[in-house]
PDB file of C-alpha atoms in Angstrom:
ATOM      1  CA  MET A   1     -11.490  -8.086  21.187  1.00  0.00           C
ATOM      2  CA  ARG A   2     -10.558 -11.658  20.918  1.00  0.00           C
ATOM      3  CA  LEU A   3      -7.082 -13.404  21.114  1.00  0.00           C
ATOM      4  CA  LEU A   4      -6.612 -17.197  20.245  1.00  0.00           C
ATOM      5  CA  LEU A   5      -3.070 -18.281  21.911  1.00  0.00           C
ATOM      6  CA  VAL A   6      -1.517 -21.157  20.744  1.00  0.00           C
ATOM      7  CA  GLU A   7       1.086 -22.543  24.130  1.00  0.00           C
ATOM      8  CA  ASP A   8       2.239 -25.419  25.380  1.00  0.00           C
ATOM      9  CA  ASP A   9       3.360 -24.531  28.000  1.00  0.00           C
ATOM     10  CA  LYS A  10       1.203 -24.656  30.510  1.00  0.00           C
ATOM     11  CA  ALA A  11       3.023 -22.127  33.059  1.00  0.00           C
ATOM     12  CA  LEU A  12       3.684 -19.149  30.181  1.00  0.00           C
ATOM     13  CA  GLY A  13       0.126 -19.639  28.635  1.00  0.00           C
ATOM     14  CA  ARG A  14      -1.732 -19.172  31.825  1.00  0.00           C
ATOM     15  CA  LEU A  15       0.499 -16.008  32.541  1.00  0.00           C
ATOM     16  CA  LEU A  16       0.409 -14.998  29.358  1.00  0.00           C
ATOM     17  CA  LYS A  17      -3.085 -16.349  29.489  1.00  0.00           C
ATOM     18  CA  LYS A  18      -4.140 -14.203  32.984  1.00  0.00           C
ATOM     19  CA  GLY A  19      -1.910 -10.853  31.375  1.00  0.00           C
ATOM     20  CA  LEU A  20      -3.445 -10.037  28.446  1.00  0.00           C
ATOM     21  CA  GLU A  21      -7.093 -10.662  29.897  1.00  0.00           C
ATOM     22  CA  GLU A  22      -6.432  -8.101  32.757  1.00  0.00           C
ATOM     23  CA  GLU A  23      -5.658  -6.362  29.231  1.00  0.00           C
ATOM     24  CA  GLY A  24      -9.177  -6.431  28.410  1.00  0.00           C
ATOM     25  CA  PHE A  25      -8.201  -8.354  25.509  1.00  0.00           C
ATOM     26  CA  PHE A  26     -10.247 -12.053  25.545  1.00  0.00           C
ATOM     27  CA  VAL A  27      -8.549 -15.354  25.349  1.00  0.00           C
ATOM     28  CA  ASP A  28      -9.436 -18.394  23.972  1.00  0.00           C
ATOM     29  CA  TRP A  29      -5.213 -20.694  25.177  1.00  0.00           C
ATOM     30  CA  VAL A  30      -4.730 -24.154  23.166  1.00  0.00           C
ATOM     31  CA  SER A  31      -1.540 -25.687  23.377  1.00  0.00           C
ATOM     32  CA  ASN A  32      -1.867 -27.660  20.186  1.00  0.00           C
ATOM     33  CA  GLY A  33      -2.340 -27.367  16.487  1.00  0.00           C
ATOM     34  CA  LEU A  34      -5.023 -30.063  15.803  1.00  0.00           C
ATOM     35  CA  THR A  35      -7.337 -27.822  18.471  1.00  0.00           C
ATOM     36  CA  ALA A  36      -5.620 -24.285  17.998  1.00  0.00           C
ATOM     37  CA  GLN A  37      -6.810 -25.459  14.304  1.00  0.00           C
ATOM     38  CA  GLN A  38     -10.142 -26.381  15.361  1.00  0.00           C
ATOM     39  CA  TYR A  39     -10.233 -23.026  16.811  1.00  0.00           C
ATOM     40  CA  VAL A  40      -9.659 -21.583  13.686  1.00  0.00           C
ATOM     41  CA  GLU A  41     -12.070 -22.036  12.099  1.00  0.00           C
ATOM     42  CA  GLU A  42     -14.275 -22.810  14.681  1.00  0.00           C
ATOM     43  CA  ASN A  43     -14.323 -18.998  15.978  1.00  0.00           C
ATOM     44  CA  SER A  44     -13.530 -15.465  14.781  1.00  0.00           C
ATOM     45  CA  TYR A  45     -10.099 -13.960  16.006  1.00  0.00           C
ATOM     46  CA  GLU A  46      -8.393  -9.999  15.976  1.00  0.00           C
ATOM     47  CA  VAL A  47      -4.668 -11.874  16.245  1.00  0.00           C
ATOM     48  CA  ILE A  48      -3.432 -14.418  16.605  1.00  0.00           C
ATOM     49  CA  ILE A  49      -0.825 -15.696  19.217  1.00  0.00           C
ATOM     50  CA  LEU A  50       0.868 -18.925  17.354  1.00  0.00           C
ATOM     51  CA  ASP A  51       3.961 -21.237  19.510  1.00  0.00           C
ATOM     52  CA  LEU A  52       6.364 -22.412  17.085  1.00  0.00           C
ATOM     53  CA  MET A  53       6.979 -25.717  18.565  1.00  0.00           C
ATOM     54  CA  LEU A  54       3.516 -27.606  19.176  1.00  0.00           C
ATOM     55  CA  PRO A  55       2.578 -31.212  19.541  1.00  0.00           C
ATOM     56  CA  LYS A  56       1.074 -32.752  17.346  1.00  0.00           C
ATOM     57  CA  GLN A  57       0.309 -30.028  14.619  1.00  0.00           C
ATOM     58  CA  ASP A  58       3.993 -28.258  14.998  1.00  0.00           C
ATOM     59  CA  GLY A  59       3.437 -24.222  14.776  1.00  0.00           C
ATOM     60  CA  LEU A  60       4.557 -22.931  10.898  1.00  0.00           C
ATOM     61  CA  SER A  61       3.294 -26.037   9.280  1.00  0.00           C
ATOM     62  CA  LEU A  62      -0.170 -24.961  10.931  1.00  0.00           C
ATOM     63  CA  LEU A  63      -0.032 -21.099   9.547  1.00  0.00           C
ATOM     64  CA  GLU A  64       0.877 -23.136   6.147  1.00  0.00           C
ATOM     65  CA  SER A  65      -2.411 -25.154   5.908  1.00  0.00           C
ATOM     66  CA  LEU A  66      -4.100 -21.741   7.610  1.00  0.00           C
ATOM     67  CA  ARG A  67      -3.173 -18.973   4.622  1.00  0.00           C
ATOM     68  CA  LYS A  68      -3.787 -21.700   2.035  1.00  0.00           C
ATOM     69  CA  GLN A  69      -7.591 -22.241   3.777  1.00  0.00           C
ATOM     70  CA  GLY A  70      -7.878 -18.316   3.214  1.00  0.00           C
ATOM     71  CA  ILE A  71      -8.035 -17.459   6.926  1.00  0.00           C
ATOM     72  CA  ASN A  72      -6.544 -13.852   7.065  1.00  0.00           C
ATOM     73  CA  THR A  73      -6.472 -13.949  10.889  1.00  0.00           C
ATOM     74  CA  PRO A  74      -2.985 -11.463  11.276  1.00  0.00           C
ATOM     75  CA  VAL A  75      -0.389 -13.515  13.465  1.00  0.00           C
ATOM     76  CA  LEU A  76       2.360 -13.613  15.564  1.00  0.00           C
ATOM     77  CA  ILE A  77       4.688 -15.637  16.080  1.00  0.00           C
ATOM     78  CA  LEU A  78       6.263 -16.641  19.676  1.00  0.00           C
ATOM     79  CA  THR A  79       8.991 -18.762  20.283  1.00  0.00           C
ATOM     80  CA  ALA A  80      11.912 -19.769  21.977  1.00  0.00           C
ATOM     81  CA  LYS A  81      13.278 -20.284  18.209  1.00  0.00           C
ATOM     82  CA  GLY A  82      15.254 -16.978  17.102  1.00  0.00           C
ATOM     83  CA  SER A  83      17.689 -17.283  14.709  1.00  0.00           C
ATOM     84  CA  VAL A  84      17.078 -15.054  11.598  1.00  0.00           C
ATOM     85  CA  GLU A  85      16.637 -18.462   9.928  1.00  0.00           C
ATOM     86  CA  ASP A  86      13.810 -18.827  11.852  1.00  0.00           C
ATOM     87  CA  LYS A  87      12.150 -15.206  11.890  1.00  0.00           C
ATOM     88  CA  VAL A  88      12.472 -15.241   7.628  1.00  0.00           C
ATOM     89  CA  LYS A  89      11.137 -19.387   7.452  1.00  0.00           C
ATOM     90  CA  GLY A  90       7.646 -17.455  10.094  1.00  0.00           C
ATOM     91  CA  LEU A  91       8.151 -14.672   7.829  1.00  0.00           C
ATOM     92  CA  ASN A  92       7.572 -16.617   4.941  1.00  0.00           C
ATOM     93  CA  ALA A  93       5.008 -18.824   5.751  1.00  0.00           C
ATOM     94  CA  GLY A  94       3.082 -15.854   6.586  1.00  0.00           C
ATOM     95  CA  ALA A  95       3.110 -14.719  10.728  1.00  0.00           C
ATOM     96  CA  ASP A  96       3.003 -11.163  10.202  1.00  0.00           C
ATOM     97  CA  ASP A  97       5.283 -10.034  13.447  1.00  0.00           C
ATOM     98  CA  TYR A  98       7.630 -12.220  14.960  1.00  0.00           C
ATOM     99  CA  LEU A  99       8.356 -11.925  18.795  1.00  0.00           C
ATOM    100  CA  ALA A 100      10.759 -14.178  20.392  1.00  0.00           C
ATOM    101  CA  LYS A 101      11.518 -15.441  23.496  1.00  0.00           C
ATOM    102  CA  PRO A 102      13.152 -14.079  26.853  1.00  0.00           C
ATOM    103  CA  PHE A 103      10.186 -11.157  26.449  1.00  0.00           C
ATOM    104  CA  ALA A 104       9.262  -8.844  27.781  1.00  0.00           C
ATOM    105  CA  PHE A 105       5.039  -8.581  28.208  1.00  0.00           C
ATOM    106  CA  GLU A 106       4.393  -4.947  27.332  1.00  0.00           C
ATOM    107  CA  GLU A 107       6.505  -5.190  24.082  1.00  0.00           C
ATOM    108  CA  LEU A 108       3.598  -8.223  23.133  1.00  0.00           C
ATOM    109  CA  VAL A 109       0.508  -6.307  24.777  1.00  0.00           C
ATOM    110  CA  ALA A 110       1.769  -3.593  22.133  1.00  0.00           C
ATOM    111  CA  ARG A 111       2.729  -5.528  19.150  1.00  0.00           C
ATOM    112  CA  ILE A 112      -1.046  -7.157  18.763  1.00  0.00           C
ATOM    113  CA  ARG A 113      -2.066  -4.163  18.825  1.00  0.00           C
ATOM    114  CA  ALA A 114      -0.905  -2.885  16.122  1.00  0.00           C
ATOM    115  CA  LEU A 115      -1.428  -5.696  14.183  1.00  0.00           C
ATOM    116  CA  ILE A 116      -5.083  -4.530  15.782  1.00  0.00           C
ATOM    117  CA  ARG A 117      -4.482  -0.925  13.744  1.00  0.00           C
ATOM    118  CA  ARG A 118      -3.703  -2.090  10.856  1.00  0.00           C
ATOM    119  CA  GLN A 119      -5.690  -5.131  10.104  1.00  0.00           C
ATOM    120  CA  HIS A 120      -8.481  -2.337  10.718  1.00  0.00           C
ATOM    121  CA  GLY A 121      -6.667   0.351   9.403  1.00  0.00           C
ATOM    122  CA  ILE A 122      -6.314   2.843  12.215  1.00  0.00           C
ATOM    123  CA  ALA A 123      -2.919   3.754  11.440  1.00  0.00           C
ATOM    124  CA  GLN A 124      -3.506   6.117  15.718  1.00  0.00           C
ATOM    125  CA  GLY A 125      -4.976   4.066  16.696  1.00  0.00           C
ATOM    126  CA  ILE A 126      -8.303   6.366  16.988  1.00  0.00           C
ATOM    127  CA  ILE A 127     -11.400   7.289  15.845  1.00  0.00           C
ATOM    128  CA  SER A 128     -14.132   9.788  16.397  1.00  0.00           C
ATOM    129  CA  PHE A 129     -17.039  10.476  15.687  1.00  0.00           C
ATOM    130  CA  GLY A 130     -19.170  13.617  17.403  1.00  0.00           C
ATOM    131  CA  ASP A 131     -17.784  14.159  21.150  1.00  0.00           C
ATOM    132  CA  VAL A 132     -16.850  10.375  21.065  1.00  0.00           C
ATOM    133  CA  SER A 133     -12.700  10.025  20.847  1.00  0.00           C
ATOM    134  CA  VAL A 134     -11.760   5.679  20.933  1.00  0.00           C
ATOM    135  CA  ASP A 135      -7.745   4.949  21.835  1.00  0.00           C
ATOM    136  CA  ILE A 136      -7.896   2.137  21.052  1.00  0.00           C
ATOM    137  CA  VAL A 137      -4.267   1.694  22.099  1.00  0.00           C
ATOM    138  CA  LYS A 138      -5.463   2.529  26.008  1.00  0.00           C
ATOM    139  CA  GLN A 139      -8.487   1.950  25.805  1.00  0.00           C
ATOM    140  CA  ARG A 140      -9.707   4.904  26.545  1.00  0.00           C
ATOM    141  CA  VAL A 141     -12.951   6.639  25.490  1.00  0.00           C
ATOM    142  CA  GLU A 142     -13.680  10.749  26.169  1.00  0.00           C
ATOM    143  CA  PHE A 143     -17.177  12.321  26.329  1.00  0.00           C
ATOM    144  CA  LYS A 144     -17.024  16.476  25.375  1.00  0.00           C
ATOM    145  CA  GLY A 145     -12.745  15.642  26.283  1.00  0.00           C
ATOM    146  CA  GLN A 146     -13.878  14.088  29.460  1.00  0.00           C
ATOM    147  CA  GLU A 147     -12.915  10.333  30.110  1.00  0.00           C
ATOM    148  CA  LEU A 148     -15.112   8.725  30.591  1.00  0.00           C
ATOM    149  CA  GLU A 149     -16.677   6.254  32.916  1.00  0.00           C
ATOM    150  CA  LEU A 150     -17.676   2.308  31.152  1.00  0.00           C
ATOM    151  CA  THR A 151     -18.216  -0.847  32.592  1.00  0.00           C
ATOM    152  CA  GLY A 152     -15.988  -3.401  30.877  1.00  0.00           C
ATOM    153  CA  MET A 153     -18.545  -4.638  28.204  1.00  0.00           C
ATOM    154  CA  GLU A 154     -19.389  -1.419  27.945  1.00  0.00           C
ATOM    155  CA  LEU A 155     -16.150  -0.498  26.338  1.00  0.00           C
ATOM    156  CA  LYS A 156     -15.346  -3.974  24.472  1.00  0.00           C
ATOM    157  CA  LEU A 157     -19.183  -3.054  22.563  1.00  0.00           C
ATOM    158  CA  LEU A 158     -17.415   0.399  21.424  1.00  0.00           C
ATOM    159  CA  MET A 159     -14.568  -1.100  20.657  1.00  0.00           C
ATOM    160  CA  LEU A 160     -15.652  -3.443  18.745  1.00  0.00           C
ATOM    161  CA  LEU A 161     -17.972  -1.209  17.109  1.00  0.00           C
ATOM    162  CA  ALA A 162     -15.548   0.935  16.846  1.00  0.00           C
ATOM    163  CA  LEU A 163     -12.891  -1.371  14.592  1.00  0.00           C
ATOM    164  CA  ASN A 164     -15.971  -2.111  12.333  1.00  0.00           C
ATOM    165  CA  SER A 165     -17.611   1.278  12.055  1.00  0.00           C
ATOM    166  CA  ASN A 166     -20.252   1.473   9.369  1.00  0.00           C
ATOM    167  CA  LYS A 167     -20.732  -2.372   9.151  1.00  0.00           C
ATOM    168  CA  VAL A 168     -23.263  -4.025  10.607  1.00  0.00           C
ATOM    169  CA  LEU A 169     -22.437  -6.157  13.394  1.00  0.00           C
ATOM    170  CA  SER A 170     -25.239  -8.923  13.038  1.00  0.00           C
ATOM    171  CA  LYS A 171     -25.532  -9.895  16.874  1.00  0.00           C
ATOM    172  CA  THR A 172     -24.858 -13.751  17.192  1.00  0.00           C
ATOM    173  CA  TYR A 173     -21.264 -12.162  15.418  1.00  0.00           C
ATOM    174  CA  ILE A 174     -21.117  -9.207  18.452  1.00  0.00           C
ATOM    175  CA  ALA A 175     -21.903 -12.314  21.649  1.00  0.00           C
ATOM    176  CA  GLN A 176     -19.085 -14.784  19.818  1.00  0.00           C
ATOM    177  CA  LYS A 177     -16.678 -11.435  20.449  1.00  0.00           C
ATOM    178  CA  LEU A 178     -17.668 -10.267  23.587  1.00  0.00           C
ATOM    179  CA  TYR A 179     -18.524 -13.450  25.486  1.00  0.00           C
ATOM    180  CA  GLY A 180     -17.374 -16.541  23.688  1.00  0.00           C
ATOM    181  CA  TRP A 181     -20.713 -18.300  23.073  1.00  0.00           C
ATOM    182  CA  GLU A 182     -23.337 -18.347  20.182  1.00  0.00           C
ATOM    183  CA  TYR A 183     -26.141 -16.089  19.822  1.00  0.00           C
ATOM    184  CA  ALA A 184     -29.905 -17.521  21.792  1.00  0.00           C
ATOM    185  CA  PRO A 185     -32.272 -15.827  20.231  1.00  0.00           C
ATOM    186  CA  ASP A 186     -34.482 -15.119  23.641  1.00  0.00           C
ATOM    187  CA  SER A 187     -31.449 -13.581  25.203  1.00  0.00           C
ATOM    188  CA  ASN A 188     -31.388  -9.732  25.295  1.00  0.00           C
ATOM    189  CA  VAL A 189     -27.905  -8.920  26.988  1.00  0.00           C
ATOM    190  CA  ILE A 190     -26.644  -7.195  23.898  1.00  0.00           C
ATOM    191  CA  GLU A 191     -30.286  -5.150  23.237  1.00  0.00           C
ATOM    192  CA  VAL A 192     -28.893  -4.188  27.880  1.00  0.00           C
ATOM    193  CA  LEU A 193     -25.772  -3.523  26.406  1.00  0.00           C
ATOM    194  CA  ILE A 194     -26.353  -1.661  23.813  1.00  0.00           C
ATOM    195  CA  SER A 195     -29.181   0.791  25.617  1.00  0.00           C
ATOM    196  CA  ARG A 196     -26.631   1.353  27.724  1.00  0.00           C
ATOM    197  CA  LEU A 197     -24.066   2.466  25.474  1.00  0.00           C
ATOM    198  CA  ARG A 198     -26.076   5.121  23.412  1.00  0.00           C
ATOM    199  CA  LYS A 199     -27.062   6.016  27.384  1.00  0.00           C
ATOM    200  CA  LYS A 200     -23.620   6.935  27.773  1.00  0.00           C
ATOM    201  CA  ILE A 201     -22.767   8.180  24.243  1.00  0.00           C
ATOM    202  CA  ASP A 202     -25.083   8.252  22.409  1.00  0.00           C
ATOM    203  CA  PRO A 203     -28.556   9.233  23.727  1.00  0.00           C
ATOM    204  CA  GLN A 204     -29.713  11.540  20.546  1.00  0.00           C
ATOM    205  CA  GLY A 205     -29.110   7.613  18.326  1.00  0.00           C
ATOM    206  CA  ARG A 206     -27.129   9.698  15.091  1.00  0.00           C
ATOM    207  CA  TYR A 207     -24.763   7.087  15.145  1.00  0.00           C
ATOM    208  CA  ILE A 208     -25.352   3.679  16.811  1.00  0.00           C
ATOM    209  CA  LYS A 209     -28.005   2.122  14.773  1.00  0.00           C
ATOM    210  CA  THR A 210     -30.907  -0.593  14.804  1.00  0.00           C
ATOM    211  CA  VAL A 211     -30.508  -2.553  11.895  1.00  0.00           C
ATOM    212  CA  LYS A 212     -33.998  -4.414  11.676  1.00  0.00           C
ATOM    213  CA  GLY A 213     -33.321  -8.496  10.562  1.00  0.00           C
ATOM    214  CA  LEU A 214     -29.527  -7.406  10.848  1.00  0.00           C
ATOM    215  CA  GLY A 215     -27.972  -6.401  13.834  1.00  0.00           C
ATOM    216  CA  TYR A 216     -26.575  -2.837  14.959  1.00  0.00           C
ATOM    217  CA  ILE A 217     -24.239  -0.566  13.170  1.00  0.00           C
ATOM    218  CA  LEU A 218     -21.913   2.170  14.903  1.00  0.00           C
ATOM    219  CA  LYS A 219     -22.429   5.213  11.551  1.00  0.00           C
ATOM    220  CA  ILE A 220     -19.638   7.419  11.163  1.00  0.00           C
TER     221      ILE A 220
END
């Protein structure tokens, strides 16, 4: 799951990026509004974490611009401007949540995951199919009632497929979400990762399907 962090405080930005990556997220970190606008237009994110007091383009005007463009990625405002008036302005501009500094990192992570669940219409954060149960909140997987050990990338791939179940995901889309780079046609990294995941949770090929020429789909 890929996040965009827009924060001009370098010390805080480094800490948040490190902490969120340890929680299993991929994080792009930028420090001004103009660069953030470019990143959002060129990439796909699950959540944008946005400071309001930014150089070049402030967070509120950036948020308004994104919404006018029809970009509906969930936005969590993270700022020292914590008055009721500031919160109302942010929410009216199109923010989905608002967290004032200082804050507990655990609360930030919980709010991010809640936004992801809401975006995908998952109330309890658990997606089940066959013998597999995927807990989006705790980022753990059970197979036949037992916790299943997956590599970090296998887990991220399963989360991506589960959050987009019954939708065909192209190799390019998967690569961008998992690695943050464009998929090279001659690369088989996605095929190998899919194969490894199938062996662990879907050896009969009932759920993870290949759609020839298009990509992959988790049918549940």
